[in-house]
Amino acid sequence: ARFCQALRELNAELNRECGHPTTLRPLGVRRADFPEIAQNAIDDGAALLNPRNLSYDDALTLLERAY
């Protein structure tokens, strides 16, 4: 657990130092686009390789958290 926390902190520090955005908003993603993005995510063929099933509602929740 400590290792994971240290890794998260290191990643956050690296993003800050490099000026990388850590949310979707500064990338220009609009909330109005979330339904289409969520649908595309669950329709994507790569989703078949994901060990967890991704529902439309799950995808919307992830987008909200990342915004």
mmCIF file of C-alpha atoms in Angstrom:
data_model
loop_
_atom_site.group_PDB
_atom_site.id
_atom_site.type_symbol
_atom_site.label_atom_id
_atom_site.label_comp_id
_atom_site.label_asym_id
_atom_site.label_seq_id
_atom_site.Cartn_x
_atom_site.Cartn_y
_atom_site.Cartn_z
ATOM 1 C CA ALA A 1 0.000 0.000 0.000
ATOM 2 C CA ARG A 2 2.838 2.403 0.800
ATOM 3 C CA PHE A 3 4.557 1.608 -2.470
ATOM 4 C CA CYS A 4 1.385 2.370 -4.439
ATOM 5 C CA GLN A 5 0.907 5.672 -2.613
ATOM 6 C CA ALA A 6 4.542 6.639 -3.234
ATOM 7 C CA LEU A 7 4.142 5.768 -6.908
ATOM 8 C CA ARG A 8 0.976 7.908 -7.169
ATOM 9 C CA GLU A 9 2.777 10.840 -5.548
ATOM 10 C CA LEU A 10 5.780 10.461 -7.842
ATOM 11 C CA ASN A 11 3.513 10.345 -10.887
ATOM 12 C CA ALA A 12 1.658 13.476 -9.733
ATOM 13 C CA GLU A 13 4.952 15.287 -9.155
ATOM 14 C CA LEU A 14 6.235 14.302 -12.585
ATOM 15 C CA ASN A 15 3.032 15.558 -14.220
ATOM 16 C CA ARG A 16 3.279 18.875 -12.353
ATOM 17 C CA GLU A 17 6.944 19.384 -13.237
ATOM 18 C CA CYS A 18 6.327 18.590 -16.901
ATOM 19 C CA GLY A 19 3.185 20.694 -17.055
ATOM 20 C CA HIS A 20 1.040 17.758 -18.134
ATOM 21 C CA PRO A 21 -2.681 18.123 -17.529
ATOM 22 C CA THR A 22 -4.108 15.595 -15.098
ATOM 23 C CA THR A 23 -7.782 16.037 -15.976
ATOM 24 C CA LEU A 24 -9.832 16.157 -19.154
ATOM 25 C CA ARG A 25 -10.973 19.782 -18.847
ATOM 26 C CA PRO A 26 -7.649 21.427 -19.804
ATOM 27 C CA LEU A 27 -7.500 19.133 -22.821
ATOM 28 C CA GLY A 28 -10.650 20.732 -24.196
ATOM 29 C CA VAL A 29 -12.964 17.806 -23.557
ATOM 30 C CA ARG A 30 -16.534 19.031 -23.046
ATOM 31 C CA ARG A 31 -19.055 17.451 -20.695
ATOM 32 C CA ALA A 32 -21.556 17.596 -23.536
ATOM 33 C CA ASP A 33 -19.371 15.041 -25.353
ATOM 34 C CA PHE A 34 -19.419 12.514 -22.485
ATOM 35 C CA PRO A 35 -22.356 10.455 -23.818
ATOM 36 C CA GLU A 36 -20.650 9.953 -27.179
ATOM 37 C CA ILE A 37 -17.257 9.231 -25.593
ATOM 38 C CA ALA A 38 -18.828 6.723 -23.182
ATOM 39 C CA GLN A 39 -20.636 4.944 -26.020
ATOM 40 C CA ASN A 40 -17.456 4.810 -28.090
ATOM 41 C CA ALA A 41 -15.581 3.353 -25.118
ATOM 42 C CA ILE A 42 -17.996 0.481 -24.648
ATOM 43 C CA ASP A 43 -18.242 -0.160 -28.396
ATOM 44 C CA ASP A 44 -14.462 -0.244 -28.844
ATOM 45 C CA GLY A 45 -13.052 -3.663 -29.648
ATOM 46 C CA ALA A 46 -10.316 -3.215 -27.057
ATOM 47 C CA ALA A 47 -13.015 -3.375 -24.366
ATOM 48 C CA LEU A 48 -13.259 -7.107 -25.076
ATOM 49 C CA LEU A 49 -9.770 -7.540 -23.604
ATOM 50 C CA ASN A 50 -10.623 -5.698 -20.406
ATOM 51 C CA PRO A 51 -11.074 -8.155 -17.514
ATOM 52 C CA ARG A 52 -13.930 -5.993 -16.134
ATOM 53 C CA ASN A 53 -17.098 -5.322 -18.053
ATOM 54 C CA LEU A 54 -17.534 -1.599 -18.734
ATOM 55 C CA SER A 55 -21.113 -0.389 -18.733
ATOM 56 C CA TYR A 56 -22.257 2.907 -20.189
ATOM 57 C CA ASP A 57 -22.886 4.253 -16.671
ATOM 58 C CA ASP A 58 -19.411 3.138 -15.562
ATOM 59 C CA ALA A 59 -17.878 4.964 -18.499
ATOM 60 C CA LEU A 60 -19.802 8.150 -17.646
ATOM 61 C CA THR A 61 -18.681 7.900 -14.016
ATOM 62 C CA LEU A 62 -15.047 7.544 -15.071
ATOM 63 C CA LEU A 63 -15.341 10.550 -17.360
ATOM 64 C CA GLU A 64 -16.868 12.657 -14.567
ATOM 65 C CA ARG A 65 -14.073 11.683 -12.195
ATOM 66 C CA ALA A 66 -11.464 12.504 -14.820
ATOM 67 C CA TYR A 67 -13.001 15.872 -15.586
#
